[in-house]
Amino acid sequence: MSETGGPQGLTQVLTPGEHEAADSRRPRVAVVFGGRSSEHGVSCVTAAGVMQAIDPARWEVVPIGITPTGRWVLTGEEPKRWQIEAGALPRVQDDEGPAVLVPLEVDGSGLTVLEPGEVPRLLGRVDVVFPVLHGPFGEDGTIQGLLELADIRYVGSGVLASAASMDKHYMKVLLEGAGLPVGPYTVVRPRDWERHAERVREDIEELGYPVFVKPARAGSSIGISKVERAEDLDAAIEAARLHDPKVIVEAMVTGREIECAVLESADGGAPATSLPGEIRVLGDHDFYDFEAKYLDEASVQLSCPADLSDTVVRQVRDLAARAFEAMGCEGLARVDFFVTPDGAVIVNEINTMPGFTPFSMYPRMWEQTGLSYPDLVDRLLTLALRRRTGLR
Ligand SMILES: Nc1ncnc2c1ncn2[C@@H]1O[C@H](COP(=O)(O)OP(=O)(O)O)[C@@H](O)[C@H]1O
Ligand SMILES: [Mg+2]
């Protein structure tokens, strides 16, 4: 067990016999973070924020990190361990703590902790998992499926909504199907590109340059290029294909980037929406690319509430709630828009586990709307506790 990350202070590891006696205890929350996607470090920083915000009088926190190779380990919850140090993002190490196994059968026993040379011990039942994970293997339905198999409740969208929201192609199909405005696009499947590249180039020509070329399933702007001229198209498609064999190509939309936070209702009613926020990319970034998102914060201005007319605010909030419902989301989502100079509002994308550090847009938009970060975290955990498990 490493000095920095061992599960010191985690005294509530239960043996099976103690299990029943613990029923009057606080609900136990496993905050699961890190993970296999390129957004590993960001997820660790988010976890620190979430763990600090959880009220220890109401919930018991179990921190579980997933290493970049996919190993689940029990970690420490000291916020300092999971902060950005000297400009470097944190990373869950293999020797961070004992390995954790998720059960694949529904016997109510809970998670198992494995330490080399020791008898496996039960961590006890976890009442709810907060998967603070972004991108593939976290936000895309895979971990949600694992938790469903184990009958463990979790924060956020289920398998279908997570998977469909992660895939920019199916996301648009579902949004269009619900009558929501999305920009013009074309999908480049591996077979199209490998056998009919010329036809693909013609379809893209019809969209008109510039275009945005994106891996269908990625995030944080990874693999995305803005292409101004036909001669740069092939390289952009190949770059996107490194991240996903399926590529989506979109006509460029000229407009402001506006975001809106959505939260599932506590009483089964329509989802709540926040005041919209705006992202402005300054400096020499052509668009909101990876560097602007994480490495060159000075080049990005987040403002909330965004300076918009009441009509546009109403439209954005209405479309955000409709997008949430069209995708079948649960818990939370952030819906991102373009608002064009003539006032048209177009959905760019929906994120089922948006950036969630205390400084991220999603919590900031809720602060501005009157819901504090700790209250937001509490609300998400409470919503998750109410979920049905088992047959649906
Ligand atoms: N069709 C488009 N028109 C104009 N800008 C775009 C378009 N698509 C993407 N962008 C720019 O690229 C950024 C990242 O694209 P996005 O689809 O949001 O991918 P990600 O899921 O990686 O955030 C956007 O925030 C925006 O700045
Ligand atoms: Mg985006």
PDB file of N, CA, C and O in Angstrom, residues 34-80:
ATOM      1  N   GLY A  34     -10.753   8.157 -12.178  1.00  0.00           N
ATOM      2  CA  GLY A  34      -9.568   7.773 -12.959  1.00  0.00           C
ATOM      3  C   GLY A  34     -10.047   7.122 -14.243  1.00  0.00           C
ATOM      4  O   GLY A  34     -10.764   7.744 -15.026  1.00  0.00           O
ATOM      5  N   GLY A  35      -9.685   5.865 -14.429  1.00  0.00           N
ATOM      6  CA  GLY A  35     -10.226   5.124 -15.560  1.00  0.00           C
ATOM      7  C   GLY A  35      -9.302   5.089 -16.765  1.00  0.00           C
ATOM      8  O   GLY A  35      -8.236   5.699 -16.801  1.00  0.00           O
ATOM      9  N   ARG A  36      -9.773   4.375 -17.772  1.00  0.00           N
ATOM     10  CA  ARG A  36      -8.917   4.055 -18.918  1.00  0.00           C
ATOM     11  C   ARG A  36      -8.912   5.124 -20.005  1.00  0.00           C
ATOM     12  O   ARG A  36      -8.129   5.030 -20.948  1.00  0.00           O
ATOM     13  N   SER A  37      -9.771   6.109 -19.924  1.00  0.00           N
ATOM     14  CA  SER A  37      -9.820   7.070 -21.031  1.00  0.00           C
ATOM     15  C   SER A  37      -8.735   8.137 -20.867  1.00  0.00           C
ATOM     16  O   SER A  37      -8.097   8.244 -19.827  1.00  0.00           O
ATOM     17  N   SER A  38      -8.577   8.940 -21.908  1.00  0.00           N
ATOM     18  CA  SER A  38      -7.559   9.990 -21.853  1.00  0.00           C
ATOM     19  C   SER A  38      -7.948  11.081 -20.861  1.00  0.00           C
ATOM     20  O   SER A  38      -7.148  11.970 -20.590  1.00  0.00           O
ATOM     21  N   GLU A  39      -9.155  11.007 -20.314  1.00  0.00           N
ATOM     22  CA  GLU A  39      -9.574  12.012 -19.341  1.00  0.00           C
ATOM     23  C   GLU A  39      -9.344  11.541 -17.896  1.00  0.00           C
ATOM     24  O   GLU A  39      -9.935  12.048 -16.955  1.00  0.00           O
ATOM     25  N   HIS A  40      -8.417  10.583 -17.722  1.00  0.00           N
ATOM     26  CA  HIS A  40      -8.098  10.003 -16.413  1.00  0.00           C
ATOM     27  C   HIS A  40      -7.789  11.070 -15.351  1.00  0.00           C
ATOM     28  O   HIS A  40      -8.388  11.097 -14.277  1.00  0.00           O
ATOM     29  N   GLY A  41      -6.826  11.947 -15.673  1.00  0.00           N
ATOM     30  CA  GLY A  41      -6.362  12.925 -14.685  1.00  0.00           C
ATOM     31  C   GLY A  41      -7.456  13.901 -14.293  1.00  0.00           C
ATOM     32  O   GLY A  41      -7.604  14.261 -13.112  1.00  0.00           O
ATOM     33  N   VAL A  42      -8.219  14.329 -15.272  1.00  0.00           N
ATOM     34  CA  VAL A  42      -9.318  15.266 -15.009  1.00  0.00           C
ATOM     35  C   VAL A  42     -10.316  14.613 -14.057  1.00  0.00           C
ATOM     36  O   VAL A  42     -10.843  15.234 -13.127  1.00  0.00           O
ATOM     37  N   SER A  43     -10.552  13.324 -14.272  1.00  0.00           N
ATOM     38  CA  SER A  43     -11.484  12.589 -13.424  1.00  0.00           C
ATOM     39  C   SER A  43     -10.988  12.552 -11.979  1.00  0.00           C
ATOM     40  O   SER A  43     -11.781  12.683 -11.041  1.00  0.00           O
ATOM     41  N   CYS A  44      -9.663  12.378 -11.771  1.00  0.00           N
ATOM     42  CA  CYS A  44      -9.115  12.371 -10.398  1.00  0.00           C
ATOM     43  C   CYS A  44      -9.360  13.718  -9.727  1.00  0.00           C
ATOM     44  O   CYS A  44      -9.725  13.786  -8.549  1.00  0.00           O
ATOM     45  N   VAL A  45      -9.139  14.798 -10.461  1.00  0.00           N
ATOM     46  CA  VAL A  45      -9.342  16.139  -9.895  1.00  0.00           C
ATOM     47  C   VAL A  45     -10.820  16.318  -9.530  1.00  0.00           C
ATOM     48  O   VAL A  45     -11.161  16.839  -8.465  1.00  0.00           O
ATOM     49  N   THR A  46     -11.691  15.857 -10.402  1.00  0.00           N
ATOM     50  CA  THR A  46     -13.126  15.944 -10.119  1.00  0.00           C
ATOM     51  C   THR A  46     -13.467  15.166  -8.852  1.00  0.00           C
ATOM     52  O   THR A  46     -14.231  15.631  -8.001  1.00  0.00           O
ATOM     53  N   ALA A  47     -12.880  13.954  -8.720  1.00  0.00           N
ATOM     54  CA  ALA A  47     -13.190  13.115  -7.563  1.00  0.00           C
ATOM     55  C   ALA A  47     -12.830  13.837  -6.271  1.00  0.00           C
ATOM     56  O   ALA A  47     -13.566  13.767  -5.282  1.00  0.00           O
ATOM     57  N   ALA A  48     -11.698  14.545  -6.280  1.00  0.00           N
ATOM     58  CA  ALA A  48     -11.297  15.282  -5.077  1.00  0.00           C
ATOM     59  C   ALA A  48     -12.379  16.287  -4.706  1.00  0.00           C
ATOM     60  O   ALA A  48     -12.774  16.407  -3.541  1.00  0.00           O
ATOM     61  N   GLY A  49     -12.879  17.001  -5.702  1.00  0.00           N
ATOM     62  CA  GLY A  49     -13.932  17.995  -5.455  1.00  0.00           C
ATOM     63  C   GLY A  49     -15.193  17.340  -4.922  1.00  0.00           C
ATOM     64  O   GLY A  49     -15.801  17.803  -3.949  1.00  0.00           O
ATOM     65  N   VAL A  50     -15.585  16.219  -5.532  1.00  0.00           N
ATOM     66  CA  VAL A  50     -16.817  15.536  -5.126  1.00  0.00           C
ATOM     67  C   VAL A  50     -16.673  14.999  -3.700  1.00  0.00           C
ATOM     68  O   VAL A  50     -17.548  15.176  -2.852  1.00  0.00           O
ATOM     69  N   MET A  51     -15.525  14.369  -3.393  1.00  0.00           N
ATOM     70  CA  MET A  51     -15.351  13.757  -2.071  1.00  0.00           C
ATOM     71  C   MET A  51     -15.349  14.820  -0.979  1.00  0.00           C
ATOM     72  O   MET A  51     -15.871  14.607   0.102  1.00  0.00           O
ATOM     73  N   GLN A  52     -14.793  15.979  -1.289  1.00  0.00           N
ATOM     74  CA  GLN A  52     -14.798  17.053  -0.295  1.00  0.00           C
ATOM     75  C   GLN A  52     -16.192  17.618  -0.072  1.00  0.00           C
ATOM     76  O   GLN A  52     -16.495  18.137   0.986  1.00  0.00           O
ATOM     77  N   ALA A  53     -17.017  17.525  -1.123  1.00  0.00           N
ATOM     78  CA  ALA A  53     -18.345  18.141  -1.033  1.00  0.00           C
ATOM     79  C   ALA A  53     -19.362  17.223  -0.364  1.00  0.00           C
ATOM     80  O   ALA A  53     -20.418  17.672   0.058  1.00  0.00           O
ATOM     81  N   ILE A  54     -19.064  15.927  -0.275  1.00  0.00           N
ATOM     82  CA  ILE A  54     -20.039  14.998   0.308  1.00  0.00           C
ATOM     83  C   ILE A  54     -20.074  15.192   1.825  1.00  0.00           C
ATOM     84  O   ILE A  54     -19.038  15.187   2.479  1.00  0.00           O
ATOM     85  N   ASP A  55     -21.278  15.360   2.372  1.00  0.00           N
ATOM     86  CA  ASP A  55     -21.434  15.617   3.804  1.00  0.00           C
ATOM     87  C   ASP A  55     -21.200  14.302   4.565  1.00  0.00           C
ATOM     88  O   ASP A  55     -21.985  13.363   4.452  1.00  0.00           O
ATOM     89  N   PRO A  56     -20.116  14.240   5.369  1.00  0.00           N
ATOM     90  CA  PRO A  56     -19.803  12.976   6.061  1.00  0.00           C
ATOM     91  C   PRO A  56     -20.851  12.603   7.117  1.00  0.00           C
ATOM     92  O   PRO A  56     -20.905  11.451   7.541  1.00  0.00           O
ATOM     93  N   ALA A  57     -21.695  13.561   7.509  1.00  0.00           N
ATOM     94  CA  ALA A  57     -22.749  13.210   8.464  1.00  0.00           C
ATOM     95  C   ALA A  57     -23.864  12.423   7.777  1.00  0.00           C
ATOM     96  O   ALA A  57     -24.623  11.713   8.416  1.00  0.00           O
ATOM     97  N   ARG A  58     -23.945  12.569   6.447  1.00  0.00           N
ATOM     98  CA  ARG A  58     -25.038  11.911   5.717  1.00  0.00           C
ATOM     99  C   ARG A  58     -24.592  10.695   4.914  1.00  0.00           C
ATOM    100  O   ARG A  58     -25.385   9.818   4.622  1.00  0.00           O
ATOM    101  N   TRP A  59     -23.334  10.689   4.504  1.00  0.00           N
ATOM    102  CA  TRP A  59     -22.860   9.626   3.609  1.00  0.00           C
ATOM    103  C   TRP A  59     -21.490   9.144   4.061  1.00  0.00           C
ATOM    104  O   TRP A  59     -20.691   9.939   4.563  1.00  0.00           O
ATOM    105  N   GLU A  60     -21.213   7.883   3.812  1.00  0.00           N
ATOM    106  CA  GLU A  60     -19.870   7.366   4.059  1.00  0.00           C
ATOM    107  C   GLU A  60     -19.192   7.168   2.705  1.00  0.00           C
ATOM    108  O   GLU A  60     -19.757   6.522   1.816  1.00  0.00           O
ATOM    109  N   VAL A  61     -18.015   7.740   2.541  1.00  0.00           N
ATOM    110  CA  VAL A  61     -17.354   7.700   1.231  1.00  0.00           C
ATOM    111  C   VAL A  61     -16.335   6.563   1.151  1.00  0.00           C
ATOM    112  O   VAL A  61     -15.544   6.373   2.073  1.00  0.00           O
ATOM    113  N   VAL A  62     -16.371   5.825   0.067  1.00  0.00           N
ATOM    114  CA  VAL A  62     -15.346   4.820  -0.227  1.00  0.00           C
ATOM    115  C   VAL A  62     -14.691   5.241  -1.541  1.00  0.00           C
ATOM    116  O   VAL A  62     -15.339   5.220  -2.592  1.00  0.00           O
ATOM    117  N   PRO A  63     -13.430   5.676  -1.510  1.00  0.00           N
ATOM    118  CA  PRO A  63     -12.790   6.110  -2.756  1.00  0.00           C
ATOM    119  C   PRO A  63     -12.213   4.930  -3.526  1.00  0.00           C
ATOM    120  O   PRO A  63     -11.441   4.151  -2.970  1.00  0.00           O
ATOM    121  N   ILE A  64     -12.584   4.799  -4.772  1.00  0.00           N
ATOM    122  CA  ILE A  64     -12.054   3.716  -5.605  1.00  0.00           C
ATOM    123  C   ILE A  64     -11.493   4.319  -6.892  1.00  0.00           C
ATOM    124  O   ILE A  64     -12.211   4.968  -7.650  1.00  0.00           O
ATOM    125  N   GLY A  65     -10.199   4.117  -7.096  1.00  0.00           N
ATOM    126  CA  GLY A  65      -9.571   4.610  -8.321  1.00  0.00           C
ATOM    127  C   GLY A  65      -9.479   3.482  -9.341  1.00  0.00           C
ATOM    128  O   GLY A  65      -9.345   2.315  -8.984  1.00  0.00           O
ATOM    129  N   ILE A  66      -9.577   3.839 -10.605  1.00  0.00           N
ATOM    130  CA  ILE A  66      -9.314   2.865 -11.684  1.00  0.00           C
ATOM    131  C   ILE A  66      -8.035   3.321 -12.374  1.00  0.00           C
ATOM    132  O   ILE A  66      -7.928   4.486 -12.792  1.00  0.00           O
ATOM    133  N   THR A  67      -7.049   2.436 -12.447  1.00  0.00           N
ATOM    134  CA  THR A  67      -5.774   2.815 -13.059  1.00  0.00           C
ATOM    135  C   THR A  67      -5.956   2.947 -14.578  1.00  0.00           C
ATOM    136  O   THR A  67      -6.957   2.472 -15.128  1.00  0.00           O
ATOM    137  N   PRO A  68      -4.999   3.574 -15.249  1.00  0.00           N
ATOM    138  CA  PRO A  68      -5.140   3.715 -16.709  1.00  0.00           C
ATOM    139  C   PRO A  68      -5.229   2.370 -17.432  1.00  0.00           C
ATOM    140  O   PRO A  68      -5.698   2.305 -18.564  1.00  0.00           O
ATOM    141  N   THR A  69      -4.805   1.276 -16.770  1.00  0.00           N
ATOM    142  CA  THR A  69      -4.957  -0.029 -17.428  1.00  0.00           C
ATOM    143  C   THR A  69      -6.219  -0.751 -16.968  1.00  0.00           C
ATOM    144  O   THR A  69      -6.450  -1.905 -17.341  1.00  0.00           O
ATOM    145  N   GLY A  70      -7.021  -0.104 -16.133  1.00  0.00           N
ATOM    146  CA  GLY A  70      -8.323  -0.684 -15.806  1.00  0.00           C
ATOM    147  C   GLY A  70      -8.391  -1.437 -14.489  1.00  0.00           C
ATOM    148  O   GLY A  70      -9.392  -2.096 -14.208  1.00  0.00           O
ATOM    149  N   ARG A  71      -7.337  -1.356 -13.665  1.00  0.00           N
ATOM    150  CA  ARG A  71      -7.359  -2.047 -12.365  1.00  0.00           C
ATOM    151  C   ARG A  71      -8.088  -1.178 -11.343  1.00  0.00           C
ATOM    152  O   ARG A  71      -7.819   0.020 -11.238  1.00  0.00           O
ATOM    153  N   TRP A  72      -9.022  -1.790 -10.587  1.00  0.00           N
ATOM    154  CA  TRP A  72      -9.765  -1.050  -9.559  1.00  0.00           C
ATOM    155  C   TRP A  72      -9.014  -1.172  -8.244  1.00  0.00           C
ATOM    156  O   TRP A  72      -8.719  -2.291  -7.802  1.00  0.00           O
ATOM    157  N   VAL A  73      -8.720  -0.048  -7.601  1.00  0.00           N
ATOM    158  CA  VAL A  73      -7.997  -0.078  -6.321  1.00  0.00           C
ATOM    159  C   VAL A  73      -8.668   0.849  -5.310  1.00  0.00           C
ATOM    160  O   VAL A  73      -9.200   1.905  -5.662  1.00  0.00           O
ATOM    161  N   LEU A  74      -8.595   0.404  -4.047  1.00  0.00           N
ATOM    162  CA  LEU A  74      -9.092   1.236  -2.952  1.00  0.00           C
ATOM    163  C   LEU A  74      -8.033   2.296  -2.698  1.00  0.00           C
ATOM    164  O   LEU A  74      -6.856   1.970  -2.578  1.00  0.00           O
ATOM    165  N   THR A  75      -8.429   3.540  -2.667  1.00  0.00           N
ATOM    166  CA  THR A  75      -7.412   4.600  -2.526  1.00  0.00           C
ATOM    167  C   THR A  75      -7.682   5.418  -1.272  1.00  0.00           C
ATOM    168  O   THR A  75      -8.672   5.198  -0.584  1.00  0.00           O
ATOM    169  N   GLY A  76      -6.814   6.379  -1.040  1.00  0.00           N
ATOM    170  CA  GLY A  76      -7.077   7.350   0.017  1.00  0.00           C
ATOM    171  C   GLY A  76      -7.996   8.425  -0.518  1.00  0.00           C
ATOM    172  O   GLY A  76      -8.124   8.594  -1.737  1.00  0.00           O
ATOM    173  N   GLU A  77      -8.621   9.139   0.373  1.00  0.00           N
ATOM    174  CA  GLU A  77      -9.509  10.207  -0.090  1.00  0.00           C
ATOM    175  C   GLU A  77      -8.946  11.582   0.215  1.00  0.00           C
ATOM    176  O   GLU A  77      -9.642  12.580   0.089  1.00  0.00           O
ATOM    177  N   GLU A  78      -7.646  11.657   0.646  1.00  0.00           N
ATOM    178  CA  GLU A  78      -7.088  12.961   0.963  1.00  0.00           C
ATOM    179  C   GLU A  78      -7.146  13.817  -0.304  1.00  0.00           C
ATOM    180  O   GLU A  78      -6.543  13.446  -1.309  1.00  0.00           O
ATOM    181  N   PRO A  79      -7.840  14.948  -0.240  1.00  0.00           N
ATOM    182  CA  PRO A  79      -7.998  15.750  -1.451  1.00  0.00           C
ATOM    183  C   PRO A  79      -6.661  16.133  -2.077  1.00  0.00           C
ATOM    184  O   PRO A  79      -6.548  16.194  -3.297  1.00  0.00           O
ATOM    185  N   LYS A  80      -5.631  16.332  -1.242  1.00  0.00           N
ATOM    186  CA  LYS A  80      -4.356  16.792  -1.804  1.00  0.00           C
ATOM    187  C   LYS A  80      -3.759  15.777  -2.773  1.00  0.00           C
ATOM    188  O   LYS A  80      -3.084  16.142  -3.731  1.00  0.00           O
TER     189      LYS A  80
END
